[in-house]
PDB file of C-alpha atoms in Angstrom:
ATOM      1  CA  MET O   1      39.589 -61.527 -14.152  1.00 55.00           C
ATOM      2  CA  LYS O   2      36.950 -60.883 -11.562  1.00 63.00           C
ATOM      3  CA  SER O   3      33.330 -60.365 -12.572  1.00 69.00           C
ATOM      4  CA  ASN O   4      30.938 -58.213 -10.575  1.00 75.00           C
ATOM      5  CA  LYS O   5      27.988 -60.366  -9.623  1.00 77.00           C
ATOM      6  CA  TYR O   6      25.210 -58.978  -7.457  1.00 76.00           C
ATOM      7  CA  ASN O   7      23.097 -61.186  -5.308  1.00 87.00           C
ATOM      8  CA  ILE O   8      19.309 -60.607  -4.971  1.00 88.00           C
ATOM      9  CA  VAL O   9      19.733 -60.211  -1.204  1.00 89.00           C
ATOM     10  CA  ASP O  10      22.271 -57.398  -1.738  1.00 88.00           C
ATOM     11  CA  ILE O  11      19.820 -55.577  -4.019  1.00 90.00           C
ATOM     12  CA  LEU O  12      16.958 -55.938  -1.501  1.00 92.00           C
ATOM     13  CA  ILE O  13      19.106 -54.600   1.340  1.00 93.00           C
ATOM     14  CA  CYS O  14      20.071 -51.558  -0.761  1.00 93.00           C
ATOM     15  CA  VAL O  15      16.402 -50.909  -1.622  1.00 94.00           C
ATOM     16  CA  LEU O  16      15.390 -51.154   2.062  1.00 95.00           C
ATOM     17  CA  ILE O  17      18.122 -48.746   3.145  1.00 95.00           C
ATOM     18  CA  LEU O  18      17.107 -46.300   0.413  1.00 95.00           C
ATOM     19  CA  ALA O  19      13.413 -46.566   1.436  1.00 95.00           C
ATOM     20  CA  PHE O  20      14.364 -45.920   5.076  1.00 94.00           C
ATOM     21  CA  PHE O  21      16.199 -42.698   4.198  1.00 92.00           C
ATOM     22  CA  VAL O  22      13.374 -41.510   1.943  1.00 90.00           C
ATOM     23  CA  GLY O  23      10.877 -42.157   4.780  1.00 88.00           C
ATOM     24  CA  VAL O  24      12.990 -40.215   7.275  1.00 87.00           C
ATOM     25  CA  ILE O  25      13.257 -37.270   4.896  1.00 85.00           C
ATOM     26  CA  ILE O  26       9.504 -37.219   4.204  1.00 82.00           C
ATOM     27  CA  ARG O  27       8.709 -37.445   7.915  1.00 79.00           C
ATOM     28  CA  PHE O  28      11.023 -34.771   9.242  1.00 79.00           C
ATOM     29  CA  VAL O  29      11.433 -32.264   6.390  1.00 75.00           C
ATOM     30  CA  PRO O  30       8.367 -30.004   6.105  1.00 68.00           C
ATOM     31  CA  PHE O  31       7.203 -29.844   2.498  1.00 64.00           C
ATOM     32  CA  PHE O  32       4.131 -27.785   3.397  1.00 55.00           C
ATOM     33  CA  SER O  33       3.941 -24.484   5.233  1.00 51.00           C
ATOM     34  CA  SER O  34       2.495 -24.584   8.731  1.00 53.00           C
ATOM     35  CA  ASP O  35      -0.446 -22.441   7.554  1.00 53.00           C
ATOM     36  CA  ASP O  36      -1.775 -25.305   5.412  1.00 50.00           C
ATOM     37  CA  ILE O  37      -1.996 -27.757   8.304  1.00 50.00           C
ATOM     38  CA  GLN O  38      -4.620 -27.197  10.990  1.00 51.00           C
ATOM     39  CA  ALA O  39      -3.793 -28.810  14.304  1.00 54.00           C
ATOM     40  CA  ILE O  40      -6.325 -30.455  16.604  1.00 56.00           C
ATOM     41  CA  ASN O  41      -5.463 -28.014  19.373  1.00 63.00           C
ATOM     42  CA  THR O  42      -7.051 -25.030  17.604  1.00 71.00           C
ATOM     43  CA  PRO O  43      -9.553 -23.730  20.188  1.00 81.00           C
ATOM     44  CA  LYS O  44     -13.001 -22.828  18.845  1.00 87.00           C
ATOM     45  CA  THR O  45     -16.450 -22.069  20.181  1.00 92.00           C
ATOM     46  CA  ILE O  46     -18.784 -24.869  19.142  1.00 93.00           C
ATOM     47  CA  GLU O  47     -22.567 -24.682  19.294  1.00 94.00           C
ATOM     48  CA  TYR O  48     -24.449 -27.912  18.752  1.00 95.00           C
ATOM     49  CA  THR O  49     -28.133 -28.760  18.906  1.00 96.00           C
ATOM     50  CA  VAL O  50     -29.413 -32.011  20.383  1.00 96.00           C
ATOM     51  CA  VAL O  51     -32.939 -33.375  20.174  1.00 96.00           C
ATOM     52  CA  VAL O  52     -34.725 -35.298  22.916  1.00 94.00           C
ATOM     53  CA  ARG O  53     -37.911 -37.010  21.795  1.00 91.00           C
ATOM     54  CA  ASP O  54     -41.037 -38.102  23.658  1.00 90.00           C
ATOM     55  CA  VAL O  55     -40.735 -35.929  26.773  1.00 92.00           C
ATOM     56  CA  ARG O  56     -43.403 -34.465  29.046  1.00 92.00           C
ATOM     57  CA  ASP O  57     -44.079 -30.820  29.830  1.00 91.00           C
ATOM     58  CA  TYR O  58     -42.259 -31.126  33.163  1.00 92.00           C
ATOM     59  CA  THR O  59     -38.991 -31.993  31.382  1.00 91.00           C
ATOM     60  CA  VAL O  60     -39.454 -29.131  28.918  1.00 91.00           C
ATOM     61  CA  ARG O  61     -39.887 -26.628  31.757  1.00 92.00           C
ATOM     62  CA  ALA O  62     -36.821 -28.028  33.534  1.00 92.00           C
ATOM     63  CA  LEU O  63     -34.702 -27.675  30.378  1.00 91.00           C
ATOM     64  CA  GLU O  64     -35.914 -24.090  29.854  1.00 91.00           C
ATOM     65  CA  LYS O  65     -34.103 -23.108  33.075  1.00 91.00           C
ATOM     66  CA  PHE O  66     -30.857 -23.272  31.028  1.00 90.00           C
ATOM     67  CA  GLY O  67     -27.598 -23.507  33.010  1.00 90.00           C
ATOM     68  CA  PRO O  68     -24.556 -25.768  32.675  1.00 94.00           C
ATOM     69  CA  ALA O  69     -24.755 -29.282  31.226  1.00 94.00           C
ATOM     70  CA  TYR O  70     -22.593 -32.204  32.320  1.00 94.00           C
ATOM     71  CA  THR O  71     -21.819 -35.588  30.762  1.00 92.00           C
ATOM     72  CA  SER O  72     -22.990 -38.722  32.506  1.00 87.00           C
ATOM     73  CA  ASN O  73     -19.573 -39.054  34.190  1.00 88.00           C
ATOM     74  CA  GLY O  74     -19.663 -35.481  35.558  1.00 89.00           C
ATOM     75  CA  ALA O  75     -17.441 -33.586  33.081  1.00 90.00           C
ATOM     76  CA  PHE O  76     -18.591 -30.082  32.073  1.00 92.00           C
ATOM     77  CA  MET O  77     -20.178 -30.360  28.643  1.00 92.00           C
ATOM     78  CA  GLY O  78     -21.215 -26.787  27.929  1.00 93.00           C
ATOM     79  CA  GLN O  79     -23.836 -24.140  28.603  1.00 94.00           C
ATOM     80  CA  VAL O  80     -27.467 -24.565  27.508  1.00 94.00           C
ATOM     81  CA  VAL O  81     -28.237 -21.399  25.521  1.00 95.00           C
ATOM     82  CA  ASP O  82     -31.527 -22.152  23.744  1.00 94.00           C
ATOM     83  CA  VAL O  83     -34.480 -24.543  24.072  1.00 95.00           C
ATOM     84  CA  TYR O  84     -37.440 -24.865  21.717  1.00 94.00           C
ATOM     85  CA  THR O  85     -40.120 -27.518  21.334  1.00 94.00           C
ATOM     86  CA  LYS O  86     -42.253 -29.184  18.689  1.00 93.00           C
ATOM     87  CA  PRO O  87     -45.184 -31.547  19.218  1.00 91.00           C
ATOM     88  CA  PHE O  88     -44.056 -35.178  19.261  1.00 91.00           C
ATOM     89  CA  THR O  89     -45.452 -37.221  16.383  1.00 90.00           C
ATOM     90  CA  ASP O  90     -45.637 -40.976  16.608  1.00 85.00           C
ATOM     91  CA  ILE O  91     -46.208 -43.450  13.780  1.00 86.00           C
ATOM     92  CA  GLU O  92     -49.064 -45.864  14.394  1.00 87.00           C
ATOM     93  CA  VAL O  93     -49.240 -49.040  12.295  1.00 89.00           C
ATOM     94  CA  LEU O  94     -52.578 -50.818  11.813  1.00 88.00           C
ATOM     95  CA  ASN O  95     -52.997 -54.560  11.305  1.00 91.00           C
ATOM     96  CA  ASP O  96     -53.311 -54.098   7.542  1.00 91.00           C
ATOM     97  CA  GLY O  97     -49.924 -52.298   7.403  1.00 88.00           C
ATOM     98  CA  THR O  98     -51.325 -48.790   7.035  1.00 91.00           C
ATOM     99  CA  GLN O  99     -49.176 -46.177   8.798  1.00 92.00           C
ATOM    100  CA  TYR O 100     -50.499 -42.986  10.336  1.00 89.00           C
ATOM    101  CA  LYS O 101     -48.508 -40.115  11.768  1.00 88.00           C
ATOM    102  CA  LEU O 102     -50.257 -38.916  14.911  1.00 86.00           C
ATOM    103  CA  GLU O 103     -49.396 -36.248  17.453  1.00 85.00           C
ATOM    104  CA  ALA O 104     -48.981 -37.771  20.887  1.00 84.00           C
ATOM    105  CA  PRO O 105     -50.882 -35.804  23.529  1.00 86.00           C
ATOM    106  CA  ASP O 106     -48.752 -33.983  26.109  1.00 88.00           C
ATOM    107  CA  LYS O 107     -45.481 -35.200  24.520  1.00 92.00           C
ATOM    108  CA  TYR O 108     -42.828 -33.024  22.881  1.00 93.00           C
ATOM    109  CA  GLU O 109     -39.620 -33.058  20.860  1.00 94.00           C
ATOM    110  CA  VAL O 110     -37.193 -30.704  22.561  1.00 95.00           C
ATOM    111  CA  TYR O 111     -34.294 -29.094  20.688  1.00 96.00           C
ATOM    112  CA  ILE O 112     -31.539 -27.910  23.039  1.00 96.00           C
ATOM    113  CA  THR O 113     -28.625 -25.756  21.873  1.00 96.00           C
ATOM    114  CA  ILE O 114     -25.427 -26.180  23.882  1.00 95.00           C
ATOM    115  CA  ARG O 115     -22.420 -23.846  23.572  1.00 95.00           C
ATOM    116  CA  THR O 116     -18.971 -25.130  24.517  1.00 93.00           C
ATOM    117  CA  ASP O 117     -15.307 -24.341  24.036  1.00 91.00           C
ATOM    118  CA  GLY O 118     -13.853 -27.160  21.996  1.00 89.00           C
ATOM    119  CA  ARG O 119     -11.164 -28.092  19.554  1.00 87.00           C
ATOM    120  CA  GLU O 120     -11.449 -28.599  15.813  1.00 84.00           C
ATOM    121  CA  SER O 121      -9.298 -30.118  13.105  1.00 77.00           C
ATOM    122  CA  ASP O 122     -10.057 -30.967   9.500  1.00 73.00           C
ATOM    123  CA  MET O 123     -11.706 -34.259  10.393  1.00 75.00           C
ATOM    124  CA  LEU O 124     -12.583 -34.042  14.094  1.00 80.00           C
ATOM    125  CA  MET O 125     -14.436 -31.868  16.614  1.00 85.00           C
ATOM    126  CA  VAL O 126     -13.977 -32.429  20.325  1.00 87.00           C
ATOM    127  CA  GLY O 127     -16.064 -30.727  23.011  1.00 86.00           C
ATOM    128  CA  SER O 128     -14.691 -29.305  26.253  1.00 84.00           C
ATOM    129  CA  CYS O 129     -15.499 -32.591  28.020  1.00 86.00           C
ATOM    130  CA  GLY O 130     -13.414 -34.632  25.557  1.00 84.00           C
ATOM    131  CA  THR O 131     -16.426 -36.047  23.700  1.00 87.00           C
ATOM    132  CA  GLU O 132     -16.198 -36.326  19.920  1.00 88.00           C
ATOM    133  CA  LEU O 133     -18.982 -34.290  18.291  1.00 91.00           C
ATOM    134  CA  TYR O 134     -20.559 -35.423  15.031  1.00 91.00           C
ATOM    135  CA  LEU O 135     -24.033 -35.425  13.501  1.00 92.00           C
ATOM    136  CA  GLY O 136     -26.101 -38.350  14.721  1.00 92.00           C
ATOM    137  CA  ALA O 137     -24.053 -38.931  17.878  1.00 91.00           C
ATOM    138  CA  HIS O 138     -26.028 -40.034  20.920  1.00 93.00           C
ATOM    139  CA  LEU O 139     -25.201 -38.330  24.212  1.00 92.00           C
ATOM    140  CA  ALA O 140     -26.266 -38.951  27.799  1.00 92.00           C
ATOM    141  CA  TRP O 141     -26.050 -35.834  29.969  1.00 93.00           C
ATOM    142  CA  TYR O 142     -27.698 -33.926  32.790  1.00 94.00           C
ATOM    143  CA  THR O 143     -28.322 -30.471  34.189  1.00 93.00           C
ATOM    144  CA  LYS O 144     -29.204 -29.395  37.701  1.00 92.00           C
ATOM    145  CA  TRP O 145     -32.895 -30.010  36.996  1.00 92.00           C
ATOM    146  CA  VAL O 146     -33.104 -32.880  34.502  1.00 93.00           C
ATOM    147  CA  ASN O 147     -31.288 -36.082  33.506  1.00 93.00           C
ATOM    148  CA  VAL O 148     -31.234 -36.937  29.760  1.00 92.00           C
ATOM    149  CA  ASN O 149     -30.483 -40.577  28.994  1.00 91.00           C
ATOM    150  CA  SER O 150     -30.407 -40.297  25.208  1.00 90.00           C
ATOM    151  CA  SER O 151     -30.195 -37.308  22.895  1.00 93.00           C
ATOM    152  CA  GLU O 152     -29.070 -37.024  19.293  1.00 94.00           C
ATOM    153  CA  ILE O 153     -26.911 -34.268  17.788  1.00 95.00           C
ATOM    154  CA  VAL O 154     -28.798 -32.752  14.835  1.00 95.00           C
ATOM    155  CA  SER O 155     -26.684 -29.674  14.025  1.00 94.00           C
ATOM    156  CA  ILE O 156     -23.214 -28.309  14.733  1.00 93.00           C
ATOM    157  CA  ILE O 157     -21.969 -24.755  14.221  1.00 92.00           C
ATOM    158  CA  VAL O 158     -18.310 -23.800  14.711  1.00 89.00           C
ATOM    159  CA  PHE O 159     -17.398 -20.189  15.479  1.00 87.00           C
ATOM    160  CA  ASP O 160     -13.904 -18.739  15.103  1.00 76.00           C
TER     161      ASP O 160
END
């Protein structure tokens, strides 16, 4: 009489083979329709606004000439479509710790709206230059008339 004894190694090998086949089926058999999944290569028009703080009137006038914008390495970033300004306010701290918000003379906060063709997925937006776009991102870029070393994205609008 022969008894059927199973070794622990035999059981583990069977479980690994079963897990492999389940993984292959999950990977290659579509359980969802293609309408539910949005690919990264969906082209969209993206408009984002960047702010540049503590600039002079000369820089504001140069930005108001609009035109194309380029990243610091020369890739086309988008078209400047709108520029508006606010007075720049600076926080002054006295020796006793008191803080005052004061307008700096002849200094401005400039809000620049840039329109670009980009790509969007559920969790990622990429501009035409390949730069990831998200709120709070810092960008260095230039136009024909001005070089911006640091700007911050403050709003993003995606058009279909």
